mmCIF file of C-alpha atoms in Angstrom:
data_model
loop_
_atom_site.group_PDB
_atom_site.id
_atom_site.type_symbol
_atom_site.label_atom_id
_atom_site.label_comp_id
_atom_site.label_asym_id
_atom_site.label_seq_id
_atom_site.Cartn_x
_atom_site.Cartn_y
_atom_site.Cartn_z
ATOM 1 C CA PHE A 87 42.138 -170.845 44.137
ATOM 2 C CA VAL A 88 42.640 -173.002 40.794
ATOM 3 C CA PRO A 89 40.042 -173.950 38.645
ATOM 4 C CA ASN A 90 38.810 -177.375 38.633
ATOM 5 C CA GLU A 91 39.503 -177.880 34.702
ATOM 6 C CA ILE A 92 43.371 -178.844 35.599
ATOM 7 C CA GLU A 93 43.518 -181.989 37.571
ATOM 8 C CA THR A 94 45.728 -182.836 39.945
ATOM 9 C CA ASN A 95 47.356 -184.681 38.542
ATOM 10 C CA GLU A 96 48.921 -182.193 35.518
ATOM 11 C CA ILE A 97 49.311 -180.194 38.142
ATOM 12 C CA LYS A 98 51.424 -183.310 40.047
ATOM 13 C CA SER A 99 53.229 -183.415 36.795
ATOM 14 C CA GLU A 100 54.128 -180.140 35.351
ATOM 15 C CA LEU A 101 55.662 -178.796 39.560
ATOM 16 C CA THR A 102 57.433 -181.675 39.916
ATOM 17 C CA GLU A 103 59.594 -180.610 36.951
ATOM 18 C CA LEU A 104 60.777 -177.277 38.663
ATOM 19 C CA TYR A 105 60.352 -178.277 42.049
ATOM 20 C CA LYS A 106 62.123 -181.834 42.394
ATOM 21 C CA SER A 107 61.652 -182.759 46.032
ATOM 22 C CA ILE A 108 58.045 -182.527 45.378
ATOM 23 C CA PHE A 109 55.795 -185.745 46.521
ATOM 24 C CA THR A 110 52.333 -184.724 47.184
ATOM 25 C CA VAL A 111 50.025 -182.543 45.455
ATOM 26 C CA GLU A 112 46.095 -182.784 46.833
ATOM 27 C CA ASN A 113 43.038 -181.529 46.569
ATOM 28 C CA MET A 114 42.229 -179.220 50.254
ATOM 29 C CA MET A 115 39.012 -180.913 51.688
ATOM 30 C CA GLY A 116 36.280 -178.627 52.038
ATOM 31 C CA THR A 117 37.551 -175.309 50.017
ATOM 32 C CA MET A 118 35.899 -177.458 46.594
ATOM 33 C CA ARG A 119 33.836 -175.024 44.407
ATOM 34 C CA SER A 120 31.572 -175.122 41.850
ATOM 35 C CA ASN A 121 34.846 -174.386 39.350
ATOM 36 C CA ASN A 122 37.470 -174.053 41.518
ATOM 37 C CA ARG A 123 39.856 -175.306 44.523
ATOM 38 C CA ASN A 124 42.767 -175.147 47.189
ATOM 39 C CA ILE A 125 45.195 -177.117 46.834
ATOM 40 C CA ARG A 126 47.922 -178.250 48.778
ATOM 41 C CA ILE A 127 52.220 -179.190 48.258
ATOM 42 C CA GLU A 128 53.958 -180.869 50.509
ATOM 43 C CA LEU A 129 57.455 -181.261 49.784
ATOM 44 C CA TYR A 130 60.764 -182.793 51.229
ATOM 45 C CA ARG A 131 63.350 -180.347 51.152
ATOM 46 C CA LYS A 132 63.177 -176.758 52.945
ATOM 47 C CA GLU A 133 64.540 -174.953 50.348
ATOM 48 C CA GLU A 134 62.399 -175.091 48.197
ATOM 49 C CA TYR A 135 59.383 -174.016 50.491
ATOM 50 C CA VAL A 136 60.748 -170.567 51.178
ATOM 51 C CA GLN A 137 61.634 -170.184 47.210
ATOM 52 C CA ILE A 138 58.147 -171.291 46.986
ATOM 53 C CA LEU A 139 57.038 -169.043 49.332
ATOM 54 C CA ASN A 140 59.711 -166.357 48.496
ATOM 55 C CA ASP A 141 57.688 -165.904 45.275
ATOM 56 C CA GLY A 142 54.706 -165.517 46.503
ATOM 57 C CA LYS A 143 53.351 -167.241 43.356
ATOM 58 C CA ILE A 144 53.713 -169.875 40.819
ATOM 59 C CA ALA A 145 52.420 -171.136 37.589
ATOM 60 C CA ILE A 146 50.379 -173.348 36.395
ATOM 61 C CA GLN A 147 50.678 -173.932 33.197
ATOM 62 C CA GLY A 148 50.906 -170.730 31.595
ATOM 63 C CA GLU A 149 47.891 -168.545 34.817
ATOM 64 C CA LEU A 150 49.588 -167.336 37.411
ATOM 65 C CA PHE A 151 48.770 -168.670 41.093
ATOM 66 C CA LYS A 152 48.917 -166.657 44.711
ATOM 67 C CA ILE A 153 50.585 -169.356 47.193
ATOM 68 C CA GLU A 154 50.275 -169.013 51.168
ATOM 69 C CA GLU A 155 51.950 -171.130 53.088
ATOM 70 C CA TYR A 156 49.774 -173.948 54.903
ATOM 71 C CA LEU A 157 49.029 -174.896 58.357
ATOM 72 C CA ALA A 158 46.991 -176.720 59.953
ATOM 73 C CA PRO A 159 44.443 -175.889 63.152
ATOM 74 C CA PRO A 160 45.368 -177.100 66.108
ATOM 75 C CA LYS A 161 43.540 -179.892 67.243
ATOM 76 C CA ILE A 162 42.557 -180.666 71.080
ATOM 77 C CA LEU A 163 42.102 -183.558 73.258
ATOM 78 C CA ILE A 164 39.028 -185.456 73.843
ATOM 79 C CA CYS A 165 38.574 -188.141 75.207
ATOM 80 C CA SER A 166 37.802 -190.993 74.563
ATOM 81 C CA LYS A 167 36.130 -192.549 77.813
ATOM 82 C CA CYS A 168 33.456 -190.131 78.191
ATOM 83 C CA GLN A 169 34.150 -187.887 75.390
ATOM 84 C CA ILE A 170 34.739 -184.974 76.447
ATOM 85 C CA PRO A 171 37.186 -182.462 75.288
ATOM 86 C CA GLY A 172 40.267 -181.160 77.956
ATOM 87 C CA HIS A 173 41.467 -185.654 79.251
ATOM 88 C CA THR A 174 43.011 -187.578 77.777
ATOM 89 C CA ARG A 175 41.192 -191.617 79.415
ATOM 90 C CA LYS A 176 44.060 -192.339 81.491
ATOM 91 C CA VAL A 177 42.855 -189.522 83.202
ATOM 92 C CA CYS A 178 39.431 -189.953 83.118
ATOM 93 C CA LYS A 179 37.607 -189.871 85.580
ATOM 94 C CA MET A 180 34.168 -191.136 84.663
ATOM 95 C CA SER A 181 33.533 -195.561 85.111
ATOM 96 C CA ILE A 182 31.702 -196.061 82.014
ATOM 97 C CA ASP A 183 32.282 -195.698 78.237
ATOM 98 C CA ILE A 184 30.308 -193.428 76.626
ATOM 99 C CA CYS A 185 29.459 -193.911 72.932
ATOM 100 C CA ARG A 186 30.456 -191.020 70.488
ATOM 101 C CA ARG A 187 27.484 -191.246 67.919
ATOM 102 C CA CYS A 188 24.211 -191.990 71.428
ATOM 103 C CA GLY A 189 25.787 -190.799 74.478
ATOM 104 C CA GLU A 190 24.562 -194.220 76.300
ATOM 105 C CA GLU A 191 26.590 -196.980 78.213
ATOM 106 C CA LYS A 192 28.599 -198.945 75.244
ATOM 107 C CA ILE A 193 27.491 -202.388 77.253
ATOM 108 C CA ASN A 194 23.685 -201.690 77.463
ATOM 109 C CA GLY A 195 23.178 -203.851 74.740
ATOM 110 C CA ASP A 196 22.898 -201.638 71.543
ATOM 111 C CA LYS A 197 25.301 -201.995 68.500
ATOM 112 C CA HIS A 198 26.480 -198.502 69.529
ATOM 113 C CA ASP A 199 28.075 -198.456 65.394
ATOM 114 C CA GLU A 200 24.226 -198.207 64.475
ATOM 115 C CA CYS A 201 22.517 -196.678 67.153
ATOM 116 C CA LEU A 202 21.226 -192.866 66.985
ATOM 117 C CA ILE A 203 23.602 -190.213 66.414
ATOM 118 C CA LYS A 204 22.539 -187.679 69.297
ATOM 119 C CA CYS A 205 25.541 -185.200 70.802
ATOM 120 C CA HIS A 206 25.161 -185.836 75.081
ATOM 121 C CA HIS A 207 27.052 -182.977 75.085
ATOM 122 C CA CYS A 208 24.758 -180.182 73.156
ATOM 123 C CA GLY A 209 21.493 -182.940 72.467
ATOM 124 C CA GLY A 210 22.439 -181.785 68.314
ATOM 125 C CA ASN A 211 22.033 -184.297 65.646
ATOM 126 C CA HIS A 212 26.017 -185.863 65.646
ATOM 127 C CA ASN A 213 29.228 -187.031 66.795
ATOM 128 C CA ALA A 214 30.017 -185.795 70.502
ATOM 129 C CA THR A 215 33.833 -185.740 69.469
ATOM 130 C CA ASP A 216 32.682 -183.258 66.006
ATOM 131 C CA PHE A 217 34.287 -180.145 65.401
ATOM 132 C CA LYS A 218 30.347 -178.390 65.371
ATOM 133 C CA CYS A 219 29.652 -178.698 68.658
ATOM 134 C CA PRO A 220 28.990 -175.484 70.297
ATOM 135 C CA ILE A 221 30.708 -177.134 72.811
ATOM 136 C CA ILE A 222 33.618 -177.958 71.510
ATOM 137 C CA ILE A 223 33.951 -174.815 69.500
ATOM 138 C CA LYS A 224 33.594 -173.016 72.926
ATOM 139 C CA PHE A 225 36.532 -175.192 74.348
ATOM 140 C CA ARG A 226 38.559 -174.705 71.279
ATOM 141 C CA GLN A 227 38.607 -170.587 71.153
ATOM 142 C CA GLU A 228 39.041 -170.734 75.341
ATOM 143 C CA LEU A 229 42.117 -172.992 75.126
ATOM 144 C CA LEU A 230 43.210 -171.243 72.211
ATOM 145 C CA PHE A 231 42.597 -167.170 73.795
ATOM 146 C CA ARG A 232 44.984 -168.517 76.775
ATOM 147 C CA LEU A 233 47.702 -169.953 74.687
ATOM 148 C CA LYS A 234 47.956 -166.249 72.547
ATOM 149 C CA THR A 235 47.504 -164.842 76.508
ATOM 150 C CA ASP A 236 50.486 -166.954 77.749
ATOM 151 C CA LYS A 237 51.701 -167.913 74.623
ATOM 152 C CA ASN A 238 54.981 -169.373 77.290
ATOM 153 C CA LYS A 239 52.417 -172.289 78.865
ATOM 154 C CA LEU A 240 53.530 -172.944 74.538
ATOM 155 C CA PRO A 241 56.607 -174.569 72.851
ATOM 156 C CA PRO A 242 59.317 -171.957 71.964
ATOM 157 C CA ASN A 243 59.412 -171.593 67.392
ATOM 158 C CA ILE A 244 55.887 -172.308 66.865
ATOM 159 C CA LYS A 245 53.135 -171.354 64.725
ATOM 160 C CA LEU A 246 49.569 -172.801 64.804
ATOM 161 C CA PHE A 247 45.878 -171.407 62.109
ATOM 162 C CA ILE A 248 44.108 -170.002 64.449
ATOM 163 C CA PRO A 249 40.154 -171.216 62.481
ATOM 164 C CA VAL A 250 38.301 -168.451 61.365
ATOM 165 C CA ASP A 251 35.345 -169.497 64.634
ATOM 166 C CA CYS A 252 38.072 -169.036 67.367
ATOM 167 C CA ARG A 253 38.975 -165.462 66.403
ATOM 168 C CA LEU A 254 37.600 -162.666 67.882
ATOM 169 C CA ASN A 255 35.854 -159.635 66.207
ATOM 170 C CA GLY A 256 37.610 -157.174 64.437
ATOM 171 C CA ASP A 257 41.019 -159.169 64.928
ATOM 172 C CA ARG A 258 42.528 -160.625 61.478
ATOM 173 C CA ASN A 259 45.649 -163.139 62.610
ATOM 174 C CA ARG A 260 45.826 -166.295 61.210
ATOM 175 C CA PHE A 261 48.555 -167.542 62.731
ATOM 176 C CA LEU A 262 49.378 -167.299 66.834
ATOM 177 C CA ILE A 263 53.070 -167.060 67.240
ATOM 178 C CA THR A 264 55.557 -168.200 69.745
ATOM 179 C CA ASN A 265 59.398 -166.480 69.433
ATOM 180 C CA ASN A 266 58.743 -162.699 68.443
ATOM 181 C CA GLU A 267 62.111 -163.076 67.020
ATOM 182 C CA THR A 268 61.470 -165.516 64.799
ATOM 183 C CA LYS A 269 60.349 -164.493 61.860
ATOM 184 C CA SER A 270 57.099 -166.101 59.289
ATOM 185 C CA ILE A 271 57.912 -166.485 55.871
ATOM 186 C CA THR A 272 54.865 -165.210 54.088
ATOM 187 C CA SER A 273 54.140 -164.745 50.163
ATOM 188 C CA THR A 274 54.529 -161.252 50.520
ATOM 189 C CA GLN A 275 58.652 -161.645 50.828
ATOM 190 C CA SER A 276 59.966 -160.715 47.628
ATOM 191 C CA GLU A 277 63.324 -159.045 47.822
ATOM 192 C CA PRO A 278 66.212 -160.224 50.032
ATOM 193 C CA PRO A 279 66.348 -158.070 53.189
ATOM 194 C CA LEU A 280 68.721 -154.985 53.091
ATOM 195 C CA ARG A 281 72.183 -155.116 55.108
ATOM 196 C CA ASN A 282 72.654 -152.353 58.106
ATOM 197 C CA PRO A 283 75.175 -150.290 56.863
ATOM 198 C CA TRP A 284 76.134 -149.206 61.046
ATOM 199 C CA VAL A 285 77.623 -151.756 62.462
ATOM 200 C CA SER A 286 78.327 -152.022 65.857
ATOM 201 C CA ASN A 287 82.330 -151.732 66.883
ATOM 202 C CA THR A 288 81.382 -155.200 69.120
ATOM 203 C CA THR A 289 79.194 -157.074 66.212
ATOM 204 C CA ALA A 290 82.707 -156.038 63.882
ATOM 205 C CA SER A 291 84.884 -157.685 66.773
ATOM 206 C CA ASN A 292 82.949 -160.481 66.763
ATOM 207 C CA ASP A 293 83.235 -161.402 62.770
ATOM 208 C CA GLN A 294 87.001 -160.345 62.736
ATOM 209 C CA THR A 295 87.607 -163.310 65.941
ATOM 210 C CA ASN A 296 84.969 -165.472 63.678
ATOM 211 C CA MET A 297 86.506 -165.125 60.682
ATOM 212 C CA ASN A 298 90.623 -165.309 62.202
ATOM 213 C CA GLY A 299 88.775 -168.447 64.313
ATOM 214 C CA ILE A 300 88.010 -170.237 60.466
ATOM 215 C CA ASP A 301 91.265 -169.507 58.917
ATOM 216 C CA ASP A 302 93.509 -170.684 62.333
ATOM 217 C CA SER A 303 91.252 -174.038 61.524
ATOM 218 C CA ILE A 304 92.312 -173.744 57.835
ATOM 219 C CA ASN A 305 96.142 -173.487 58.293
ATOM 220 C CA LYS A 306 95.345 -176.477 60.613
ATOM 221 C CA LEU A 307 93.712 -178.662 58.353
ATOM 222 C CA SER A 308 96.199 -177.776 55.392
ATOM 223 C CA ASN A 309 98.589 -178.610 58.166
ATOM 224 C CA ASP A 310 97.673 -182.209 59.041
ATOM 225 C CA LEU A 311 97.239 -182.438 55.075
ATOM 226 C CA ASN A 312 100.592 -181.637 54.245
ATOM 227 C CA GLU A 313 101.344 -184.494 57.383
ATOM 228 C CA MET A 314 99.558 -187.184 55.375
ATOM 229 C CA LYS A 315 100.936 -186.456 52.607
ATOM 230 C CA LYS A 316 104.569 -186.131 53.705
ATOM 231 C CA LYS A 317 103.902 -189.468 55.857
ATOM 232 C CA PHE A 318 102.272 -191.323 52.682
ATOM 233 C CA GLU A 319 104.775 -191.046 50.479
ATOM 234 C CA ILE A 320 107.370 -192.417 52.922
ATOM 235 C CA GLU A 321 105.217 -195.589 53.323
ATOM 236 C CA ARG A 322 105.204 -195.610 49.624
ATOM 237 C CA GLU A 323 108.910 -194.946 49.301
ATOM 238 C CA LYS A 324 109.732 -197.908 51.852
ATOM 239 C CA ILE A 325 106.870 -200.616 49.905
ATOM 240 C CA ARG A 326 108.672 -199.508 46.615
ATOM 241 C CA LYS A 327 112.594 -199.596 48.345
ATOM 242 C CA SER A 328 111.178 -203.995 49.633
ATOM 243 C CA PHE A 329 109.886 -204.691 46.400
ATOM 244 C CA ASP A 330 113.027 -203.073 44.472
ATOM 245 C CA ASP A 331 115.056 -205.482 46.350
ATOM 246 C CA GLN A 332 112.478 -208.776 46.896
ATOM 247 C CA ILE A 333 113.311 -208.382 42.200
ATOM 248 C CA LYS A 334 116.033 -208.221 43.074
ATOM 249 C CA SER A 335 116.929 -211.168 45.026
ATOM 250 C CA ILE A 336 114.564 -212.926 43.183
ATOM 251 C CA LYS A 337 116.995 -211.784 39.807
ATOM 252 C CA GLN A 338 120.270 -213.478 42.069
ATOM 253 C CA GLY A 339 118.326 -216.476 41.811
ATOM 254 C CA LEU A 340 117.895 -217.311 38.284
ATOM 255 C CA VAL A 341 120.609 -216.395 37.582
ATOM 256 C CA ILE A 342 121.848 -218.550 39.811
ATOM 257 C CA ILE A 343 119.397 -220.768 38.763
ATOM 258 C CA GLN A 344 120.741 -219.918 35.300
ATOM 259 C CA GLN A 345 124.516 -221.344 36.081
ATOM 260 C CA GLN A 346 123.777 -224.553 37.341
ATOM 261 C CA VAL A 347 121.544 -225.491 34.080
ATOM 262 C CA GLN A 348 124.745 -224.838 31.900
ATOM 263 C CA ALA A 349 127.291 -226.644 34.112
ATOM 264 C CA GLN A 350 124.185 -229.804 34.533
ATOM 265 C CA ASN A 351 123.882 -229.140 30.113
ATOM 266 C CA GLN A 352 128.575 -229.239 30.391
ATOM 267 C CA CYS A 353 128.644 -232.263 32.402
ATOM 268 C CA PHE A 354 125.486 -233.361 30.010
ATOM 269 C CA SER A 355 128.199 -232.557 27.122
ATOM 270 C CA LEU A 356 131.487 -234.023 27.692
ATOM 271 C CA MET A 357 129.601 -237.406 29.036
ATOM 272 C CA SER A 358 127.806 -237.774 25.781
ATOM 273 C CA THR A 359 131.826 -237.768 24.017
ATOM 274 C CA MET A 360 132.681 -239.773 27.207
ATOM 275 C CA ILE A 361 129.326 -242.443 26.049
ATOM 276 C CA LYS A 362 130.358 -241.931 22.555
ATOM 277 C CA ASP A 363 134.196 -242.171 22.847
ATOM 278 C CA ASN A 364 133.365 -245.596 24.393
ATOM 279 C CA THR A 365 130.880 -246.546 22.918
ATOM 280 C CA SER A 366 133.226 -247.041 18.948
ATOM 281 C CA ALA A 367 136.473 -248.164 21.157
ATOM 282 C CA ILE A 368 133.592 -251.295 21.812
ATOM 283 C CA ASN A 369 133.432 -251.767 18.383
ATOM 284 C CA GLN A 370 135.978 -251.174 17.944
ATOM 285 C CA ILE A 371 137.572 -253.949 20.627
ATOM 286 C CA THR A 372 134.598 -256.256 19.074
ATOM 287 C CA SER A 373 135.771 -255.747 15.345
ATOM 288 C CA SER A 374 138.880 -257.121 16.484
ATOM 289 C CA LEU A 375 138.008 -260.277 18.148
ATOM 290 C CA ILE A 376 135.753 -261.130 15.233
ATOM 291 C CA THR A 377 138.307 -260.362 13.239
ATOM 292 C CA LEU A 378 140.917 -262.833 15.004
ATOM 293 C CA GLY A 379 138.437 -265.951 16.314
ATOM 294 C CA GLU A 380 138.349 -266.127 12.434
ATOM 295 C CA ALA A 381 141.697 -266.080 11.685
ATOM 296 C CA ILE A 382 142.056 -268.867 14.027
ATOM 297 C CA LYS A 383 139.044 -270.968 13.037
ATOM 298 C CA THR A 384 141.267 -271.066 10.252
ATOM 299 C CA LYS A 385 143.899 -272.938 11.230
ATOM 300 C CA GLN A 386 142.824 -274.672 13.863
ATOM 301 C CA SER A 387 141.571 -278.665 13.093
ATOM 302 C CA ASP A 388 140.158 -280.203 16.150
ATOM 303 C CA GLU A 389 136.236 -279.993 15.465
ATOM 304 C CA SER A 390 135.397 -279.374 19.692
ATOM 305 C CA ASP A 391 137.873 -276.329 19.379
ATOM 306 C CA LEU A 392 136.001 -274.924 16.440
ATOM 307 C CA ASN A 393 132.917 -275.368 18.322
ATOM 308 C CA LYS A 394 133.942 -273.150 20.804
ATOM 309 C CA ILE A 395 135.927 -271.129 18.291
ATOM 310 C CA GLU A 396 132.031 -270.260 16.819
ATOM 311 C CA MET A 397 130.059 -270.164 19.721
ATOM 312 C CA SER A 398 132.233 -267.638 20.810
ATOM 313 C CA GLN A 399 131.613 -265.827 17.250
ATOM 314 C CA MET A 400 127.830 -265.677 18.062
ATOM 315 C CA MET A 401 127.904 -263.810 21.635
ATOM 316 C CA ILE A 402 129.962 -261.516 19.965
ATOM 317 C CA ASN A 403 128.028 -260.861 17.030
ATOM 318 C CA SER A 404 124.707 -260.832 19.965
ATOM 319 C CA THR A 405 126.326 -258.231 21.465
ATOM 320 C CA CYS A 406 128.169 -255.965 19.111
ATOM 321 C CA SER A 407 124.286 -255.969 17.684
ATOM 322 C CA HIS A 408 123.201 -254.923 21.101
ATOM 323 C CA MET A 409 126.211 -252.546 21.901
ATOM 324 C CA LYS A 410 124.938 -251.427 18.175
ATOM 325 C CA ASN A 411 120.697 -250.968 19.213
ATOM 326 C CA LEU A 412 122.007 -249.351 22.305
ATOM 327 C CA ASN A 413 123.639 -246.102 20.978
ATOM 328 C CA ASN A 414 121.418 -245.668 18.576
ATOM 329 C CA ALA A 415 118.496 -245.631 21.051
ATOM 330 C CA TYR A 416 121.123 -243.113 23.368
ATOM 331 C CA ALA A 417 121.665 -241.317 20.290
ATOM 332 C CA LYS A 418 117.509 -240.719 19.924
ATOM 333 C CA TYR A 419 117.700 -240.274 23.618
ATOM 334 C CA GLU A 420 120.754 -237.066 22.685
ATOM 335 C CA HIS A 421 119.446 -235.119 20.208
ATOM 336 C CA GLU A 422 115.430 -234.826 21.594
ATOM 337 C CA LEU A 423 116.788 -233.756 25.132
ATOM 338 C CA GLN A 424 119.481 -232.115 23.297
ATOM 339 C CA LEU A 425 116.178 -229.640 21.763
ATOM 340 C CA LEU A 426 114.407 -229.965 24.997
ATOM 341 C CA MET A 427 117.552 -228.539 27.378
ATOM 342 C CA ASN A 428 117.677 -225.533 24.512
ATOM 343 C CA LYS A 429 114.214 -224.635 24.308
ATOM 344 C CA GLN A 430 114.438 -224.617 28.223
ATOM 345 C CA SER A 431 117.650 -222.254 27.469
ATOM 346 C CA MET A 432 115.330 -219.847 25.389
ATOM 347 C CA ILE A 433 112.566 -219.620 27.691
ATOM 348 C CA PHE A 434 114.865 -218.796 30.895
ATOM 349 C CA ASP A 435 116.830 -215.986 28.605
ATOM 350 C CA SER A 436 114.562 -214.044 27.807
ATOM 351 C CA THR A 437 112.605 -214.571 31.493
ATOM 352 C CA ILE A 438 115.615 -213.230 33.163
ATOM 353 C CA GLU A 439 115.885 -210.256 29.916
ATOM 354 C CA LYS A 440 112.837 -209.183 30.558
ATOM 355 C CA LEU A 441 113.011 -208.613 34.629
ATOM 356 C CA LEU A 442 115.693 -206.577 33.365
ATOM 357 C CA GLN A 443 114.408 -204.504 31.245
ATOM 358 C CA ASN A 444 111.619 -204.020 33.716
ATOM 359 C CA GLN A 445 113.902 -203.396 36.276
ATOM 360 C CA ILE A 446 115.466 -200.647 33.622
ATOM 361 C CA GLN A 447 111.790 -198.972 32.514
ATOM 362 C CA ASN A 448 111.614 -198.242 37.095
ATOM 363 C CA GLU A 449 114.702 -196.180 37.361
#
């Protein structure tokens, strides 16, 4: 029993720090007294459930409280049609629906949520399905007695709580257990069971066989792991080799491109030199023609011939000026193009150098 001064939320807050799987802490109905009551604790994890029962006691706000395993009492079948225990509505032979409050037929027109409460089993002031009814109590006592005398009617590994009113005189057994080989967990377990030193040869042999089987399984798993590692190393080596081949092909392609760029630069330089030479020769020829025209003009007296010579000189001067402008424009374009080509060559050479350095580091 836990004092009423200790609130339920305080108990849950303190116990949750010790047992992480607690999800319900609540007062047990029917155990409330003026100064104390019972508390029911529900947990998710079976390990913590067993640990608490084996400890036998639990500390709350500096006080120790006894722990016992809670088992709900067995429920019985009560027909919702005739309100008689022992069967269900599906197999009920009653032709009418009986009200569990007044015991009358439900279709008689009365409001059966406000009708007079009178048990049609015993005539008492309670519902026909109430566990206070002597007929229900007797039926449950007889049912539990039959289950105790013939446990084969229950599934294996079942533990049921026997209510006080269903125990025989002098019977202190509170639980009904269907399998004798399954030991119930009680709060009296405070020490682990001792190992029996007298072990039979058959048991020892079986244990040794089991250990050998475990060793074989471990060895097999180890071999499988090693085989997987070998396959992975082979696959990784194939991927690395494929990657190296791709990098090598890329480098070869870059080298070829670099050679092509160098060849193009050389051709461009050669063509630029030839154009400059031709332009210089044309300028010299133009200057010679102008000089020749002046000489002819001084010796010519015919006015028409002089006009022709002057027209030729004007054409030659215009052509010479045009050639000079073209030469200046070409020289400017050549200079800018040469700067651009130098930048491209520097970037390209830097890219190849970095690839080579990365390859050397990887090797």
